[in-house]
Amino acid sequence: MSTRLDGKVALVTGSSSGIGAATARALSRKGATVVLNSSSSAPAGQALAAELGDATYVMADISDETQARELVEASARRNGRLDILVNNAGVTVKIPHREIDEVTGAVWAKILGVNLLGTWNVTAAAIPYLRAAARDQQGGSVVVNVSSLAGIRPTGSSIPYGVSKAAVNHMTLMLANVLGPEIRVNAVAPGLVDTPWTAGWDDERSLVHSRAPLKSSAQPEDVAEVIVGLVHSYQVTGEVVMVDGGLHLR
Ligand SMILES: NC(=O)c1ccc[n+]([C@@H]2O[C@H](COP(=O)([O-])OP(=O)(O)OC[C@H]3O[C@@H](n4cnc5c(N)ncnc54)[C@H](OP(=O)(O)O)[C@@H]3O)[C@@H](O)[C@H]2O)c1
């Protein structure tokens, strides 16, 4: 089995930094043509596109249904097809779980709007293109959602964030159940990853380093490696793979 992705087109949402940027680089190294995206950080996205060569950057807020559809259509139109979708874009608001009063409707709307509805918006728009691309390739097309350990264990940056990722996990299973055999749908659930998102999270990082069996937090490249592995795992669909150094065991 070849693990090369030459001729395939991959859209990675939220790929101007962190896990999304590492995933875009990893897919590009394998030969895929990558479409990069973010909702505001255009210079970073454009710089990465230039670094990767045949990549393009499209600014779009995935929580907006119209922008999400235009993002998918632009990706497929510019490259003639869409084989791989990595739903990585996400947001959070850091709120201690006991501080119930801080969890306003605006917080729920922001987090669910991007993490859950945004993931749905992009996936729903991509399905016809992914189906079409699946016809002529081994293993079909693939969606990989970037979830979180917070969607599996009652942990993470806030209750709305954990709930949004739990919903993404369930959506992964439900879509996998109906989109085969053309499209596989899987998710990765990272624990703590060293990205700009967690730059000031020193207490959480110390805790993970002392508690997790592997005594370390992940690098964005560690998560990207698992995402690329799922792209190649032709018999795997409906799986949520934890990438947390074993933290969930403690
Ligand atoms: N870091 C961790 O410890 C960790 C752990 C578990 C799961 N995760 C998940 O991993 C994913 C990536 O996180 P990261 O740590 O790599 O964060 P990051 O470095 O802050 O990157 C987040 C990316 O998402 C983009 N984005 C945010 N809102 C968007 C929107 N509405 N539409 C399109 N793009 C949007 C950001 O660009 P703009 O701001 O310009 O839009 C940026 O490119 C998230 O889904 C997060 O929940 C992270």
CSV table of C-alpha atoms and ligand atoms in Angstrom, one decimal:
chain,number,residue,atom,x,y,z
A,1,MET,CA,0.0,0.0,0.0
A,2,SER,CA,1.4,3.4,-1.0
A,3,THR,CA,1.1,6.1,1.6
A,4,ARG,CA,1.8,8.8,-0.9
A,5,LEU,CA,-1.0,11.4,-1.5
A,6,ASP,CA,0.1,12.6,-4.9
A,7,GLY,CA,-2.8,14.0,-6.9
A,8,LYS,CA,-5.1,14.3,-3.9
A,9,VAL,CA,-6.5,17.5,-2.6
A,10,ALA,CA,-6.8,18.2,1.1
A,11,LEU,CA,-8.7,21.0,2.9
A,12,VAL,CA,-7.5,21.7,6.4
A,13,THR,CA,-9.6,24.3,8.3
A,14,GLY,CA,-7.9,26.5,10.9
A,15,SER,CA,-4.5,25.8,9.4
A,16,SER,CA,-2.7,29.1,9.9
A,17,SER,CA,-1.1,27.8,13.1
A,18,GLY,CA,-0.8,24.9,15.6
A,19,ILE,CA,-2.2,21.5,14.8
A,20,GLY,CA,-3.8,22.6,11.5
A,21,ALA,CA,-0.5,24.1,10.2
A,22,ALA,CA,1.4,20.9,11.2
A,23,THR,CA,-1.2,18.8,9.4
A,24,ALA,CA,-1.1,20.9,6.3
A,25,ARG,CA,2.7,20.5,6.2
A,26,ALA,CA,2.5,16.7,6.8
A,27,LEU,CA,-0.1,16.2,4.0
A,28,SER,CA,1.9,18.4,1.7
A,29,ARG,CA,5.1,16.3,2.4
A,30,LYS,CA,3.1,13.3,1.3
A,31,GLY,CA,2.3,14.9,-2.0
A,32,ALA,CA,-1.2,16.3,-1.4
A,33,THR,CA,-2.3,19.7,-2.7
A,34,VAL,CA,-3.4,21.5,0.4
A,35,VAL,CA,-6.0,24.3,0.9
A,36,LEU,CA,-5.3,26.3,4.0
A,37,ASN,CA,-7.9,28.3,5.9
A,38,SER,CA,-8.5,30.6,8.9
A,39,SER,CA,-11.0,33.2,9.8
A,40,SER,CA,-8.7,36.2,10.3
A,41,SER,CA,-4.9,35.4,10.3
A,42,ALA,CA,-4.5,35.7,6.6
A,43,PRO,CA,-0.7,36.7,6.6
A,44,ALA,CA,0.2,33.5,8.5
A,45,GLY,CA,-2.0,31.4,6.2
A,46,GLN,CA,-0.6,33.0,3.0
A,47,ALA,CA,3.0,32.6,4.3
A,48,LEU,CA,2.4,28.9,4.9
A,49,ALA,CA,0.8,28.5,1.4
A,50,ALA,CA,3.9,30.1,-0.1
A,51,GLU,CA,6.2,27.7,1.9
A,52,LEU,CA,4.3,24.6,0.7
A,53,GLY,CA,4.4,25.5,-3.0
A,54,ASP,CA,1.2,24.4,-4.7
A,55,ALA,CA,-1.0,25.2,-1.6
A,56,THR,CA,-3.6,28.0,-1.5
A,57,TYR,CA,-5.1,29.9,1.4
A,58,VAL,CA,-8.8,30.8,1.7
A,59,MET,CA,-10.0,33.1,4.5
A,60,ALA,CA,-13.4,32.0,5.7
A,61,ASP,CA,-15.2,31.8,9.1
A,62,ILE,CA,-16.5,28.2,9.2
A,63,SER,CA,-19.3,29.2,11.7
A,64,ASP,CA,-20.9,31.1,8.8
A,65,GLU,CA,-22.8,28.6,6.6
A,66,THR,CA,-22.3,30.7,3.4
A,67,GLN,CA,-18.5,31.2,4.0
A,68,ALA,CA,-18.1,27.5,4.8
A,69,ARG,CA,-19.8,26.5,1.6
A,70,GLU,CA,-17.7,29.0,-0.4
A,71,LEU,CA,-14.5,27.7,1.2
A,72,VAL,CA,-15.3,24.1,0.1
A,73,GLU,CA,-16.4,25.2,-3.4
A,74,ALA,CA,-13.2,27.3,-3.8
A,75,SER,CA,-11.1,24.4,-2.7
A,76,ALA,CA,-12.6,22.0,-5.2
A,77,ARG,CA,-12.9,24.5,-8.0
A,78,ARG,CA,-9.2,25.6,-7.8
A,79,ASN,CA,-7.9,22.0,-7.7
A,80,GLY,CA,-10.5,20.1,-9.6
A,81,ARG,CA,-11.4,17.7,-6.7
A,82,LEU,CA,-11.5,17.3,-2.9
A,83,ASP,CA,-10.3,14.0,-1.3
A,84,ILE,CA,-9.4,14.8,2.3
A,85,LEU,CA,-11.1,17.1,4.8
A,86,VAL,CA,-9.5,17.9,8.1
A,87,ASN,CA,-11.9,19.8,10.4
A,88,ASN,CA,-9.4,21.3,12.7
A,89,ALA,CA,-10.6,24.9,13.3
A,90,GLY,CA,-11.8,25.5,16.8
A,91,VAL,CA,-12.2,28.0,19.6
A,92,THR,CA,-12.6,28.0,23.3
A,93,VAL,CA,-13.2,30.3,26.3
A,94,LYS,CA,-11.3,29.3,29.4
A,95,ILE,CA,-13.7,29.1,32.3
A,96,PRO,CA,-13.2,27.0,35.5
A,97,HIS,CA,-16.0,24.3,35.4
A,98,ARG,CA,-17.4,25.5,38.8
A,99,GLU,CA,-17.9,29.1,37.6
A,100,ILE,CA,-21.4,28.4,36.1
A,101,ASP,CA,-22.4,32.0,36.0
A,102,GLU,CA,-19.6,32.9,33.6
A,103,VAL,CA,-21.0,30.5,31.0
A,104,THR,CA,-23.3,32.9,29.2
A,105,GLY,CA,-25.3,32.3,26.1
A,106,ALA,CA,-22.7,34.2,24.1
A,107,VAL,CA,-20.0,31.8,25.3
A,108,TRP,CA,-22.2,28.8,24.2
A,109,ALA,CA,-23.0,30.4,20.8
A,110,LYS,CA,-19.3,31.2,20.1
A,111,ILE,CA,-18.0,27.8,21.0
A,112,LEU,CA,-20.8,25.7,19.5
A,113,GLY,CA,-20.9,28.0,16.5
A,114,VAL,CA,-17.3,27.2,15.4
A,115,ASN,CA,-16.5,23.8,17.0
A,116,LEU,CA,-19.8,22.0,16.2
A,117,LEU,CA,-21.8,23.9,13.6
A,118,GLY,CA,-18.7,25.0,11.8
A,119,THR,CA,-17.5,21.4,11.5
A,120,TRP,CA,-21.0,20.4,10.3
A,121,ASN,CA,-21.1,23.4,7.8
A,122,VAL,CA,-17.8,22.4,6.1
A,123,THR,CA,-18.5,18.7,6.2
A,124,ALA,CA,-22.0,19.0,4.7
A,125,ALA,CA,-20.8,21.2,1.9
A,126,ALA,CA,-17.9,18.8,1.2
A,127,ILE,CA,-19.8,15.6,1.0
A,128,PRO,CA,-20.7,15.8,-2.8
A,129,TYR,CA,-17.1,16.6,-3.7
A,130,LEU,CA,-15.7,13.8,-1.4
A,131,ARG,CA,-18.2,11.3,-2.9
A,132,ALA,CA,-17.2,12.3,-6.4
A,133,ALA,CA,-13.5,11.9,-5.6
A,134,ALA,CA,-14.0,8.6,-3.9
A,135,ARG,CA,-14.9,6.8,-7.2
A,136,ASP,CA,-11.4,6.5,-8.6
A,137,GLN,CA,-9.3,5.7,-5.5
A,138,GLN,CA,-8.4,3.0,-3.0
A,139,GLY,CA,-9.9,3.6,0.4
A,140,GLY,CA,-12.3,6.3,-0.7
A,141,SER,CA,-12.3,9.9,0.6
A,142,VAL,CA,-11.8,10.8,4.2
A,143,VAL,CA,-12.8,13.3,6.9
A,144,VAL,CA,-10.8,13.7,10.1
A,145,ASN,CA,-12.3,15.8,12.8
A,146,VAL,CA,-10.0,17.4,15.5
A,147,SER,CA,-11.8,16.8,18.7
A,148,SER,CA,-10.4,16.8,22.2
A,149,LEU,CA,-9.9,14.6,25.3
A,150,ALA,CA,-12.3,17.2,26.8
A,151,GLY,CA,-15.0,15.6,24.7
A,152,ILE,CA,-14.4,12.2,26.3
A,153,ARG,CA,-13.5,13.0,29.9
A,154,PRO,CA,-15.0,15.8,32.1
A,155,THR,CA,-12.0,18.0,31.7
A,156,GLY,CA,-10.7,20.8,29.5
A,157,SER,CA,-10.9,24.6,29.2
A,158,SER,CA,-14.6,25.0,29.9
A,159,ILE,CA,-17.9,23.0,30.0
A,160,PRO,CA,-19.1,24.4,26.7
A,161,TYR,CA,-15.8,23.5,25.0
A,162,GLY,CA,-16.0,19.9,26.3
A,163,VAL,CA,-19.6,19.6,25.3
A,164,SER,CA,-18.8,20.9,21.8
A,165,LYS,CA,-16.1,18.3,21.4
A,166,ALA,CA,-18.3,15.5,22.8
A,167,ALA,CA,-20.9,16.5,20.1
A,168,VAL,CA,-18.1,16.4,17.4
A,169,ASN,CA,-17.2,12.8,18.6
A,170,HIS,CA,-20.8,11.7,18.3
A,171,MET,CA,-21.2,13.4,14.9
A,172,THR,CA,-18.1,11.5,13.8
A,173,LEU,CA,-19.8,8.2,14.6
A,174,MET,CA,-23.1,9.1,13.1
A,175,LEU,CA,-21.6,10.4,9.8
A,176,ALA,CA,-19.3,7.4,9.5
A,177,ASN,CA,-22.4,5.2,9.8
A,178,VAL,CA,-24.1,6.8,6.8
A,179,LEU,CA,-21.3,8.0,4.5
A,180,GLY,CA,-19.5,4.7,3.7
A,181,PRO,CA,-18.4,3.1,1.6
A,182,GLU,CA,-17.3,6.3,-0.3
A,183,ILE,CA,-16.3,8.4,2.7
A,184,ARG,CA,-14.6,7.4,6.0
A,185,VAL,CA,-15.1,9.7,9.0
A,186,ASN,CA,-12.8,9.6,12.0
A,187,ALA,CA,-11.6,11.9,14.8
A,188,VAL,CA,-8.5,12.6,16.8
A,189,ALA,CA,-8.9,13.6,20.5
A,190,PRO,CA,-5.7,15.3,21.7
A,191,GLY,CA,-4.9,16.0,25.3
A,192,LEU,CA,-2.6,19.0,25.8
A,193,VAL,CA,-0.8,20.1,22.7
A,194,ASP,CA,2.0,22.8,22.7
A,195,THR,CA,0.4,25.4,20.3
A,196,PRO,CA,-0.2,29.1,20.5
A,197,TRP,CA,-3.6,28.1,22.0
A,198,THR,CA,-2.0,26.7,25.2
A,199,ALA,CA,1.0,29.1,25.4
A,200,GLY,CA,0.2,30.4,28.9
A,201,TRP,CA,-1.2,27.1,30.3
A,202,ASP,CA,1.8,26.4,32.6
A,203,ASP,CA,-0.1,24.8,35.4
A,204,GLU,CA,-2.0,22.5,33.1
A,205,ARG,CA,1.3,21.6,31.3
A,206,SER,CA,3.0,20.8,34.6
A,207,LEU,CA,0.1,18.6,35.6
A,208,VAL,CA,0.1,16.7,32.3
A,209,HIS,CA,3.9,16.2,32.5
A,210,SER,CA,3.7,14.8,36.0
A,211,ARG,CA,0.5,12.7,35.5
A,212,ALA,CA,0.4,11.2,32.0
A,213,PRO,CA,2.1,7.9,31.5
A,214,LEU,CA,4.2,9.3,28.8
A,215,LYS,CA,5.1,12.4,31.0
A,216,SER,CA,4.8,14.9,28.2
A,217,SER,CA,2.4,17.1,26.3
A,218,ALA,CA,2.1,16.6,22.5
A,219,GLN,CA,3.7,18.6,19.8
A,220,PRO,CA,1.4,19.7,16.8
A,221,GLU,CA,3.4,17.3,14.6
A,222,ASP,CA,2.5,14.3,16.9
A,223,VAL,CA,-1.2,15.0,16.2
A,224,ALA,CA,-0.6,15.6,12.5
A,225,GLU,CA,1.1,12.2,12.3
A,226,VAL,CA,-2.0,10.4,13.7
A,227,ILE,CA,-4.3,12.4,11.3
A,228,VAL,CA,-2.2,11.3,8.3
A,229,GLY,CA,-2.3,7.8,9.7
A,230,LEU,CA,-6.1,7.9,9.7
A,231,VAL,CA,-6.1,9.2,6.1
A,232,HIS,CA,-4.2,5.9,5.2
A,233,SER,CA,-6.3,3.6,7.4
A,234,TYR,CA,-8.6,2.2,4.8
A,235,GLN,CA,-10.5,-0.1,7.2
A,236,VAL,CA,-11.0,2.4,9.9
A,237,THR,CA,-14.2,4.5,10.2
A,238,GLY,CA,-16.2,5.9,13.1
A,239,GLU,CA,-13.1,6.0,15.4
A,240,VAL,CA,-12.1,8.7,17.9
A,241,VAL,CA,-8.4,8.2,18.6
A,242,MET,CA,-7.0,9.8,21.8
A,243,VAL,CA,-3.6,11.5,21.3
A,244,ASP,CA,-2.9,12.3,24.9
A,245,GLY,CA,0.2,10.5,26.1
A,246,GLY,CA,-2.1,8.2,28.0
A,247,LEU,CA,-3.5,10.9,30.2
A,248,HIS,CA,-7.0,9.4,30.0
A,249,LEU,CA,-5.7,6.4,31.9
A,250,ARG,CA,-5.0,8.4,35.1
B,1,LIG,N1,-3.8,22.9,21.8
B,1,LIG,C1,-4.4,21.9,22.5
B,1,LIG,O1,-4.0,21.6,23.6
B,1,LIG,C2,-5.6,21.2,21.9
B,1,LIG,C3,-6.1,20.1,22.6
B,1,LIG,C4,-7.2,19.4,22.2
B,1,LIG,C5,-7.8,19.8,21.0
B,1,LIG,N2,-7.3,20.9,20.3
B,1,LIG,C6,-8.1,21.3,19.1
B,1,LIG,O2,-7.1,21.4,18.1
B,1,LIG,C7,-7.6,22.4,17.1
B,1,LIG,C8,-6.5,23.3,16.8
B,1,LIG,O3,-6.1,23.9,17.9
B,1,LIG,P1,-4.6,24.6,18.1
B,1,LIG,O4,-4.2,24.3,19.5
B,1,LIG,O5,-3.8,24.2,16.9
B,1,LIG,O6,-5.0,26.1,18.1
B,1,LIG,P2,-4.4,27.4,17.3
B,1,LIG,O7,-2.9,27.3,17.1
B,1,LIG,O8,-5.0,28.6,18.1
B,1,LIG,O9,-5.1,27.3,15.9
B,1,LIG,C9,-6.5,27.5,15.7
B,1,LIG,C10,-6.8,27.7,14.2
B,1,LIG,O10,-8.2,27.8,14.0
B,1,LIG,C11,-8.5,29.0,13.3
B,1,LIG,N3,-9.8,29.4,13.5
B,1,LIG,C12,-10.4,29.8,14.7
B,1,LIG,N4,-11.7,30.1,14.5
B,1,LIG,C13,-12.0,29.8,13.2
B,1,LIG,C14,-13.1,30.0,12.4
B,1,LIG,N5,-14.3,30.4,12.9
B,1,LIG,N6,-13.1,29.6,11.1
B,1,LIG,C15,-11.9,29.2,10.5
B,1,LIG,N7,-10.8,29.1,11.2
B,1,LIG,C16,-10.8,29.4,12.5
B,1,LIG,C17,-7.4,30.0,13.7
B,1,LIG,O11,-7.2,31.1,12.9
B,1,LIG,P3,-8.0,32.4,13.0
B,1,LIG,O12,-8.0,32.8,14.5
B,1,LIG,O13,-7.3,33.4,12.2
B,1,LIG,O14,-9.4,32.1,12.6
B,1,LIG,C18,-6.2,29.0,13.7
B,1,LIG,O15,-5.7,28.8,12.4
B,1,LIG,C19,-8.9,23.0,17.8
B,1,LIG,O16,-10.1,22.4,17.2
B,1,LIG,C20,-8.7,22.6,19.2
B,1,LIG,O17,-10.0,22.5,19.9
B,1,LIG,C21,-6.3,21.6,20.8
